[in-house]
mmCIF file of C-alpha atoms in Angstrom:
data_model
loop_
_atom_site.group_PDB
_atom_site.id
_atom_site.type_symbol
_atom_site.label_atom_id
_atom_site.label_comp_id
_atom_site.label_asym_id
_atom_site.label_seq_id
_atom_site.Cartn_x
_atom_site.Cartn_y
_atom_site.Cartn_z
ATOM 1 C CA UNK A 1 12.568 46.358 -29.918
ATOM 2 C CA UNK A 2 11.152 43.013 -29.152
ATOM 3 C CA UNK A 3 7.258 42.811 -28.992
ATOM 4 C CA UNK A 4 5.267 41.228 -25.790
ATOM 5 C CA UNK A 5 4.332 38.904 -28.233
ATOM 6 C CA UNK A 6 8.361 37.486 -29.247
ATOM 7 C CA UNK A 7 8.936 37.469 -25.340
ATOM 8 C CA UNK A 8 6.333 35.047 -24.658
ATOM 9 C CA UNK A 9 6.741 32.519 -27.349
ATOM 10 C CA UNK A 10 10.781 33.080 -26.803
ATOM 11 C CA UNK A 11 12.050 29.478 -26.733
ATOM 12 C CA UNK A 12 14.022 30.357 -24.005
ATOM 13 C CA UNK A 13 10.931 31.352 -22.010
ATOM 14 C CA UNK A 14 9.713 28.431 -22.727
ATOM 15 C CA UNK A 15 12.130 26.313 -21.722
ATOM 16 C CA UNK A 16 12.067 28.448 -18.244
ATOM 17 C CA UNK A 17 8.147 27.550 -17.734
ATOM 18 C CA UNK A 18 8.639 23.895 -19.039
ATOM 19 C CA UNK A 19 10.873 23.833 -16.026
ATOM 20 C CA UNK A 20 9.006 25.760 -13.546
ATOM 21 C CA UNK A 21 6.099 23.375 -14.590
ATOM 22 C CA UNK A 22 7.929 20.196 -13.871
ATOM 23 C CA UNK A 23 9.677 21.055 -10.943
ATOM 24 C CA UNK A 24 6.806 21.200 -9.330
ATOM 25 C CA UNK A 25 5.818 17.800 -8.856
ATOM 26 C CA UNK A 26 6.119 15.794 -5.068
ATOM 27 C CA UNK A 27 8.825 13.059 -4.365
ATOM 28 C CA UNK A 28 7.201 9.565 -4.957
ATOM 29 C CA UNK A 29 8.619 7.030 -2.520
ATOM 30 C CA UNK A 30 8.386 2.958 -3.845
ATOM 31 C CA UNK A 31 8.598 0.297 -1.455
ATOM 32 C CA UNK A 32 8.707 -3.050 -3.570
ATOM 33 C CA UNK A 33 6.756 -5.916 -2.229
ATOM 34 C CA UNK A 34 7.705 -9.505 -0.751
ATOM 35 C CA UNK A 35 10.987 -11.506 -2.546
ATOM 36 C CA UNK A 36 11.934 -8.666 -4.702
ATOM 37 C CA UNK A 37 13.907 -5.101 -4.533
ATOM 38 C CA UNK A 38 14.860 -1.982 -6.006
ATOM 39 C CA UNK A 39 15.827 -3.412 -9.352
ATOM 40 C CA UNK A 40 12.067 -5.100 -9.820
ATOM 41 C CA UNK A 41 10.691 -1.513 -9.776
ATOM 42 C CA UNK A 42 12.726 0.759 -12.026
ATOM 43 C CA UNK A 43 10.259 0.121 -15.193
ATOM 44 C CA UNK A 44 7.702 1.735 -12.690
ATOM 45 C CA UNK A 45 10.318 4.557 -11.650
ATOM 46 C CA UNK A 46 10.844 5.340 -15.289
ATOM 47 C CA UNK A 47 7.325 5.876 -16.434
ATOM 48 C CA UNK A 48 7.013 8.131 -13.787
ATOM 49 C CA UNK A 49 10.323 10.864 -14.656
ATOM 50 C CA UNK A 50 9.029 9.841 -18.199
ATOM 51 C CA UNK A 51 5.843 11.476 -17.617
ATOM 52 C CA UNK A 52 6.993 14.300 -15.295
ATOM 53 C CA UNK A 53 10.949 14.224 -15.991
ATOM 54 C CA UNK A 54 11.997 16.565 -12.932
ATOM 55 C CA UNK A 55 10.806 14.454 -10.346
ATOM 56 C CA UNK A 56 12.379 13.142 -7.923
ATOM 57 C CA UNK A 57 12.003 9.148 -7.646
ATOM 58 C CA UNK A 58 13.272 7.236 -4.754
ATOM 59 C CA UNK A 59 12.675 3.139 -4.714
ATOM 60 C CA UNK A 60 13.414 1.677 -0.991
ATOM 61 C CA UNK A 61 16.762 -0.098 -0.680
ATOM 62 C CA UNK A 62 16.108 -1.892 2.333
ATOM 63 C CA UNK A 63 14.390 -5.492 2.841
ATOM 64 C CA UNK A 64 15.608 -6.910 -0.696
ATOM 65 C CA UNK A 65 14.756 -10.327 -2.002
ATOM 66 C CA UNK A 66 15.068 -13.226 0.848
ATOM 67 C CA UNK A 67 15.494 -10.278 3.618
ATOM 68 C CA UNK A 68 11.593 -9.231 2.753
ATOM 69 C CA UNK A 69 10.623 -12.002 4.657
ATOM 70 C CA UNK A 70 11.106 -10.530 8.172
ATOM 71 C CA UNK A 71 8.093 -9.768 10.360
ATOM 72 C CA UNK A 72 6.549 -6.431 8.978
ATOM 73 C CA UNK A 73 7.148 -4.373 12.102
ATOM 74 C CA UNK A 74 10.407 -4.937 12.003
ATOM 75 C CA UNK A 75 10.466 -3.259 7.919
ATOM 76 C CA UNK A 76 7.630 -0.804 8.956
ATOM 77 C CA UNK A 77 10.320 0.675 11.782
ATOM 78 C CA UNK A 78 13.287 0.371 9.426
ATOM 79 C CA UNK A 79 11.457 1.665 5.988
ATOM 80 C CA UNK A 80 9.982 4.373 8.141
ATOM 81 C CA UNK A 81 13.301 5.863 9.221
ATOM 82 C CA UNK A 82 14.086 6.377 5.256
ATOM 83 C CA UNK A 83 10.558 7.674 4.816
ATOM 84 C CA UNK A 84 10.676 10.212 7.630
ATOM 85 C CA UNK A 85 14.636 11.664 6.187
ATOM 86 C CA UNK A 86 12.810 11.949 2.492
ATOM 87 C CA UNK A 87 10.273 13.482 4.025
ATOM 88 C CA UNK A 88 12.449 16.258 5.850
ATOM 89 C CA UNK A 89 14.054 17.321 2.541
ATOM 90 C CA UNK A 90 10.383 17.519 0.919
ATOM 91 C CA UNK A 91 8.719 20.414 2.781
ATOM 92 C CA UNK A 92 5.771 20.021 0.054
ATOM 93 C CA UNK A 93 5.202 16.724 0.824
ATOM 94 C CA UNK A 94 5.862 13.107 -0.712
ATOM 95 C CA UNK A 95 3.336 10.290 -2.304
ATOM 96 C CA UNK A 96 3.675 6.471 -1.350
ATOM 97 C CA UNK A 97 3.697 4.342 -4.494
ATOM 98 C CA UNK A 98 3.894 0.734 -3.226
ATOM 99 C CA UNK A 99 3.338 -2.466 -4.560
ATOM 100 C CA UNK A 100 2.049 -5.436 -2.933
ATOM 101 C CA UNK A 101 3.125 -6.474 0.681
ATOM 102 C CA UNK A 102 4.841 -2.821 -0.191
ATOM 103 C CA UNK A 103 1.536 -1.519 0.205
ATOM 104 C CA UNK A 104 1.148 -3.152 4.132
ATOM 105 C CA UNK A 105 4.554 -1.842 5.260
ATOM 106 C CA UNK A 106 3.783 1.461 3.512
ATOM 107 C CA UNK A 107 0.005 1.146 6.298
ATOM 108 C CA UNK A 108 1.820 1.136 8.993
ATOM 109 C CA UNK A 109 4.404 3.643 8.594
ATOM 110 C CA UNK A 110 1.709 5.743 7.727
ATOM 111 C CA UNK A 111 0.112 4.529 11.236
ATOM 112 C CA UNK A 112 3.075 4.824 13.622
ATOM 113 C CA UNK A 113 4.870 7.877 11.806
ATOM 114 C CA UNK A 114 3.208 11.330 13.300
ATOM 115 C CA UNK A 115 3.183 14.828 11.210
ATOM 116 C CA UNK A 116 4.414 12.605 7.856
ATOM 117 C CA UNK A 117 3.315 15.204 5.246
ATOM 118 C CA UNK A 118 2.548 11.983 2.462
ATOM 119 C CA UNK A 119 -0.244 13.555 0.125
ATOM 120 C CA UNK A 120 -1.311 10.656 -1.879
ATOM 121 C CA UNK A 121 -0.895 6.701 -0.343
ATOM 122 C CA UNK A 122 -1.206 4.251 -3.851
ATOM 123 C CA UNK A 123 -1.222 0.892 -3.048
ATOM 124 C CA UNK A 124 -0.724 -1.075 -6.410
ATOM 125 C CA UNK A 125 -2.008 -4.794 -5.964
ATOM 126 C CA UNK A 126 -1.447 -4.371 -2.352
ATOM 127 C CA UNK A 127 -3.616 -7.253 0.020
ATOM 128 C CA UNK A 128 -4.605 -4.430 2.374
ATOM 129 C CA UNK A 129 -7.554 -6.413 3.924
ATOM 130 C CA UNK A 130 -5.369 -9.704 4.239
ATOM 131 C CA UNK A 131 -4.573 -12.801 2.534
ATOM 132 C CA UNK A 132 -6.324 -16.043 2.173
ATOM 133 C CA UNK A 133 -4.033 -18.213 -0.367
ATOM 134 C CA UNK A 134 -1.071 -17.952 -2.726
ATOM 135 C CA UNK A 135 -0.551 -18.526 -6.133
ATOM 136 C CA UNK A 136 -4.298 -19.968 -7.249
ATOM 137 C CA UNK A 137 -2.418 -22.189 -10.248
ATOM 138 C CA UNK A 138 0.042 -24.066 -7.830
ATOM 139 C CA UNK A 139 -1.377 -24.579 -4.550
ATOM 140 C CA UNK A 140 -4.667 -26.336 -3.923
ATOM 141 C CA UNK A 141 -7.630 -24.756 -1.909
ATOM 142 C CA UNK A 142 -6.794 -27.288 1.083
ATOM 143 C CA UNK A 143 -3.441 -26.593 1.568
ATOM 144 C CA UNK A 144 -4.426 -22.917 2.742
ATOM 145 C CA UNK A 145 -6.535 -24.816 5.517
ATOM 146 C CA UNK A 146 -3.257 -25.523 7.127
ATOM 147 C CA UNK A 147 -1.422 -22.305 7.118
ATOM 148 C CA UNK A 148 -2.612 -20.972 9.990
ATOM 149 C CA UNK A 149 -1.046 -23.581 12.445
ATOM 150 C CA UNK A 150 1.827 -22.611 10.964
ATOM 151 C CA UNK A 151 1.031 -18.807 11.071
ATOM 152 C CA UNK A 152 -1.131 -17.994 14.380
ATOM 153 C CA UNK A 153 2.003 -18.259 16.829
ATOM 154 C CA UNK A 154 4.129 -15.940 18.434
ATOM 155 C CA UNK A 155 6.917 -17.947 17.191
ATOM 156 C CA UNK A 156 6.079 -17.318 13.477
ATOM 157 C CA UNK A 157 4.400 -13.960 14.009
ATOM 158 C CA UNK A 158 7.754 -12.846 14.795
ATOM 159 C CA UNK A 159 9.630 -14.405 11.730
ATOM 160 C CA UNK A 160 7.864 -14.438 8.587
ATOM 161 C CA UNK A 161 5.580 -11.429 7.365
ATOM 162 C CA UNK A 162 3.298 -13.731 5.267
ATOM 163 C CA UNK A 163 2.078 -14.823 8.821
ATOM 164 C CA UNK A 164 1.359 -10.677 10.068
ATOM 165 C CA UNK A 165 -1.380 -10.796 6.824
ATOM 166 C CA UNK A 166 -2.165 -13.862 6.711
ATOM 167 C CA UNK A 167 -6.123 -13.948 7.256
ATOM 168 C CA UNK A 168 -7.990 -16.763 7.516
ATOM 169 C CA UNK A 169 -11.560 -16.608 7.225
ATOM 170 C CA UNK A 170 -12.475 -20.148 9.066
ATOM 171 C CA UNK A 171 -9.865 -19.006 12.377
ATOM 172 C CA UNK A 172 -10.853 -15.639 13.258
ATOM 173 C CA UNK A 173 -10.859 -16.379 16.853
ATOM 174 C CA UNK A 174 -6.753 -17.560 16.187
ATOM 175 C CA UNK A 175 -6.273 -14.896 14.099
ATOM 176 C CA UNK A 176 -7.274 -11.955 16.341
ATOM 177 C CA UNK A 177 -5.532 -13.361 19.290
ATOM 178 C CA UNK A 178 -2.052 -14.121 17.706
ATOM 179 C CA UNK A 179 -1.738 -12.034 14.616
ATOM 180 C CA UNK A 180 0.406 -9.103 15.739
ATOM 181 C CA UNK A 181 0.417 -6.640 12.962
ATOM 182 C CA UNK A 182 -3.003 -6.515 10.740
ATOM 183 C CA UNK A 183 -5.935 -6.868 13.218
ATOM 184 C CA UNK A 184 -4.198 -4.063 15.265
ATOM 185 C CA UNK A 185 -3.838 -1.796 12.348
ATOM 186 C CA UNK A 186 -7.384 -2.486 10.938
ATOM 187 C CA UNK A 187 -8.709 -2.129 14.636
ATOM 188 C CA UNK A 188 -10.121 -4.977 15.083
ATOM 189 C CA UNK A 189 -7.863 -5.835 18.128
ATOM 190 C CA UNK A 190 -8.101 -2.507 20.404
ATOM 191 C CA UNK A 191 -5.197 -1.306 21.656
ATOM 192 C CA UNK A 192 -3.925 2.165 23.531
ATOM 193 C CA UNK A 193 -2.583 3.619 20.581
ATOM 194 C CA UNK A 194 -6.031 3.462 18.170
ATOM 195 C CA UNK A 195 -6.645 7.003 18.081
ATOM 196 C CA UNK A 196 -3.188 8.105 17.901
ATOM 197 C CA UNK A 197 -2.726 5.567 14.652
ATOM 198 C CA UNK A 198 -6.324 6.856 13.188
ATOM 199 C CA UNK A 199 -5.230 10.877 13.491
ATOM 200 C CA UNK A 200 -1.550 9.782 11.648
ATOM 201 C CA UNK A 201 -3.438 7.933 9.118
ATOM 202 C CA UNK A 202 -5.771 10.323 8.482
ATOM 203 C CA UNK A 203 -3.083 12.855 7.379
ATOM 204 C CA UNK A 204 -2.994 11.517 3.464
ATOM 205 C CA UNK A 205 -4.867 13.466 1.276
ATOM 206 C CA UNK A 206 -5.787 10.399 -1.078
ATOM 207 C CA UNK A 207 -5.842 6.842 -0.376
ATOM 208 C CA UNK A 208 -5.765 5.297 -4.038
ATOM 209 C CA UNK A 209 -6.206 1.244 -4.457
ATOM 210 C CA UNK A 210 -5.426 -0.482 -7.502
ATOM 211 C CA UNK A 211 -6.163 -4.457 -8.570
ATOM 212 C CA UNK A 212 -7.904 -6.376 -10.831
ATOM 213 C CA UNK A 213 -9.750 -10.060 -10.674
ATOM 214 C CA UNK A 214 -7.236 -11.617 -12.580
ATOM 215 C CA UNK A 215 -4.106 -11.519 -10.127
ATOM 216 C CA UNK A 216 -2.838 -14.610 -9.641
ATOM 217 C CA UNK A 217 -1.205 -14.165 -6.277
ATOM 218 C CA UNK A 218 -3.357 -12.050 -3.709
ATOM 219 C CA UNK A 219 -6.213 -13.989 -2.890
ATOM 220 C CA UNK A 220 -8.917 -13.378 -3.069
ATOM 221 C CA UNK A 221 -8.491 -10.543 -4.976
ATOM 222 C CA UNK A 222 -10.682 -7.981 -3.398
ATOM 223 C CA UNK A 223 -8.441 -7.362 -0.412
ATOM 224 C CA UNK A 224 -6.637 -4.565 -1.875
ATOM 225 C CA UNK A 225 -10.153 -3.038 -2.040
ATOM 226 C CA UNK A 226 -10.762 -1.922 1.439
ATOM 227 C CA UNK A 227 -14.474 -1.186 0.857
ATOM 228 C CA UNK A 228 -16.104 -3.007 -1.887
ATOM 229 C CA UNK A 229 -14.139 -5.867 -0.071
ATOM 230 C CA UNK A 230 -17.072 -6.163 2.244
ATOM 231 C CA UNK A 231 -19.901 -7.748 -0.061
ATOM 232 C CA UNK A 232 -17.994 -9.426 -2.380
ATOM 233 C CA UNK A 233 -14.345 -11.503 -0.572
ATOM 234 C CA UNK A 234 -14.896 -14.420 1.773
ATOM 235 C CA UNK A 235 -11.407 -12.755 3.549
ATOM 236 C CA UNK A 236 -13.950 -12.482 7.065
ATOM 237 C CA UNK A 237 -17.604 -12.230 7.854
ATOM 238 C CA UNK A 238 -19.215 -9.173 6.394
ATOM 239 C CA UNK A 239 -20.322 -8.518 10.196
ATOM 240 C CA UNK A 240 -16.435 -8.122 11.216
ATOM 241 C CA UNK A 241 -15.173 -6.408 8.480
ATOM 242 C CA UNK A 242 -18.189 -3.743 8.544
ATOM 243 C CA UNK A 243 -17.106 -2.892 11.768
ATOM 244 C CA UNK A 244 -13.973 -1.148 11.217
ATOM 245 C CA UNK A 245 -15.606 0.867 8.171
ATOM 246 C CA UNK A 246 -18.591 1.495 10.410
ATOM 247 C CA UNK A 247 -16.605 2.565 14.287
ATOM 248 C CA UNK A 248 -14.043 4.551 12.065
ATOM 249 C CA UNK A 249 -11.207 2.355 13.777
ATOM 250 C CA UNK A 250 -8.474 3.850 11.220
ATOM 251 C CA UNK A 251 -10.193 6.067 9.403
ATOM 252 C CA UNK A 252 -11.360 4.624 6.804
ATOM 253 C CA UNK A 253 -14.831 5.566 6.636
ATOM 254 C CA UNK A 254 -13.431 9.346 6.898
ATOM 255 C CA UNK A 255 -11.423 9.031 4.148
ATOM 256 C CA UNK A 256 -14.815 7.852 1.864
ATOM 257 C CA UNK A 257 -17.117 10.724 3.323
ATOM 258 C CA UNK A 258 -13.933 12.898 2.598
ATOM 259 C CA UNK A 259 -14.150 11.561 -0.788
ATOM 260 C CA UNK A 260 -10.589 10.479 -0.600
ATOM 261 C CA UNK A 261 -10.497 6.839 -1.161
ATOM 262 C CA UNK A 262 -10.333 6.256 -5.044
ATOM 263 C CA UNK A 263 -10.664 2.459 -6.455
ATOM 264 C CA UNK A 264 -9.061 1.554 -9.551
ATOM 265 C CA UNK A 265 -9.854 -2.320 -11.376
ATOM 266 C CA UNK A 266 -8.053 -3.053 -14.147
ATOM 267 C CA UNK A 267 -8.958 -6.590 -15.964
ATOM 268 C CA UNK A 268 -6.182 -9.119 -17.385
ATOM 269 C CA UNK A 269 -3.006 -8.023 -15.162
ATOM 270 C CA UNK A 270 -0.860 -11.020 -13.244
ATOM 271 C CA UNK A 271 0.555 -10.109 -10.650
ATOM 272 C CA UNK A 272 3.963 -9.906 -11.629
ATOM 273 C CA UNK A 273 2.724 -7.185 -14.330
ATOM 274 C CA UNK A 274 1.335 -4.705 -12.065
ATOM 275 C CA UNK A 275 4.762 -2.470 -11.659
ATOM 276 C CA UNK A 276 5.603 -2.728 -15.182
ATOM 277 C CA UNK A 277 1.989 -2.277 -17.316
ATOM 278 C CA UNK A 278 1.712 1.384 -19.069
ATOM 279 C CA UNK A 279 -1.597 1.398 -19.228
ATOM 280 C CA UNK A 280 -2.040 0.616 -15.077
ATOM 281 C CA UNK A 281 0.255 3.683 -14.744
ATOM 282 C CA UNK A 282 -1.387 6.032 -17.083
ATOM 283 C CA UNK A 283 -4.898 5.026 -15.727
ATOM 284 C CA UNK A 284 -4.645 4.654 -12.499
ATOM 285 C CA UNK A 285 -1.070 6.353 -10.963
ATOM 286 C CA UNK A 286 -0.248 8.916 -13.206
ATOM 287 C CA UNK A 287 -3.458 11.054 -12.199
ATOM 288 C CA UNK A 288 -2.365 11.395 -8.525
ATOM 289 C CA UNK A 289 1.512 12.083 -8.833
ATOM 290 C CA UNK A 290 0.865 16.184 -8.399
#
């Protein structure tokens, strides 16, 4: 007669709870950032079933390469649609893993979408508060000057998604009356749907940014970080910027008091390395992938 003590170490048993274990872990949904696709993001994918091999990893197949340059609304309605029929087959919920202008589209879905059930929003190197310049080694300070001609249109806002982020500290007054997509998701433009966006928003459980001073892309740097952002980037005047975190216009300063929002710097990554460094994913994904 086998012992209580034989059943429980039973490798069979085992085997059962190693499953049980693992099973248990949410869907994580990737969307990949600006001139790249699925295939730049399965190093990511496999650390995570690596780590947690029962889980179920899906990386967006929509918006690839040249195609990522359409205006962000029109990817935040089409990724959305994918999002929402993941969602309905993951009754526990999902996280959003997404890397850079990943992490924008992945804002507004989050936004516009009602009852999403997404539990933990990671946005990996993502310029959440904006960008003010490209590629620090190629392009010179003055040529970002120029952008926004090119940018602050409704012309441009409608074709290229650089110009929907596109942020520039010296044009505010532009900026806020032509940029269609950021200033209306941050708040800063009012707009009939504010509180509708906020209460959406406000359904994540964690809001968990990642970056580091030495990416070589996003600039300036700090815009991934939502609230340290507002002593130490020249993105916009402390005085604008406060007021977002201070009114609450998306529900960001909730999300601190909540305790939610968790900031994670990591020294000597490019940008290209962010979706494929081990120790960025063991540090500062892995902990939230429940």
């Amino acid at each position: 007669m086998k012992t209580l003590s034989s059943i429980l170490t039973s490798p069979a048993l085992m085997v059962l709870l190693a499953v049980g274990c693992t099973s248990s872990y949410k869907h994580v949904i990737i969307v990949h950032g600006i001139l790249s696709g699925p295939n730049d993001l399965q190093t990511l994918s496999r650390f995570i079933t690596e780590e947690h091999p029962s889980t179920k990893v899906t990386v967006i197949d929509l918006f690839n390469n040249m195609e990522s340059i359409k205006p962000l609304w029109k990817q935040v309605h089409g990724v959305g649609k994918v999002i929402q029929r993941i969602m309905k087959k993951s009754p526990r919920g999902v996280h959003l893993l997404c890397f850079s202008q990943g992490g924008l589209i992945c804002r507004g879905v989050l936004s516009v979408l009602p009852n999403h059930n997404v539990h933990a929003f990671i946005a990996l190197a993502s310029p959440l508060a904006g960008q003010y310049g490209v590629m620090k080694s190629y392009y010179p300070s003055s040529a970002m000057d120029s952008v926004y001609f090119l940018c602050y249109n409704k012309f441009m806002q409608k074709r290229i998604s650089l110009c929907n982020f596109w942020n520039d500290p010296h044009q505010q007054v532009k900026y806020l009356k032509h940029n269609n997509f950021l200033p209306l998701l941050n708040g800063r433009k009012p707009h009939s749907k504010m509180a509708e966006w906020r209460k959406n928003f406000l359904r994540i459980k964690k809001l968990v940014l990642i970056g580091g001073p030495d990416d070589d892309v996003i600039i300036p740097w700090q815009s991934r970080y939502l609230r340290s952002h507002l002593c130490i980037s020249n993105i916009m005047n402390g005085r604008d910027f406060f007021l977002f975190y201070r009114e609450d216009t998306f529900g960001l300063r909730t999300l601190d008091a909540r305790s939610d929002i968790i900031m994670c710097s990591c020294s000597g990554v490019k940008h290209s390395e962010w979706d494929s460094n081990q120790q960025v994913f063991k540090r500062c994904i892995k902990p939230w992938l429940d």
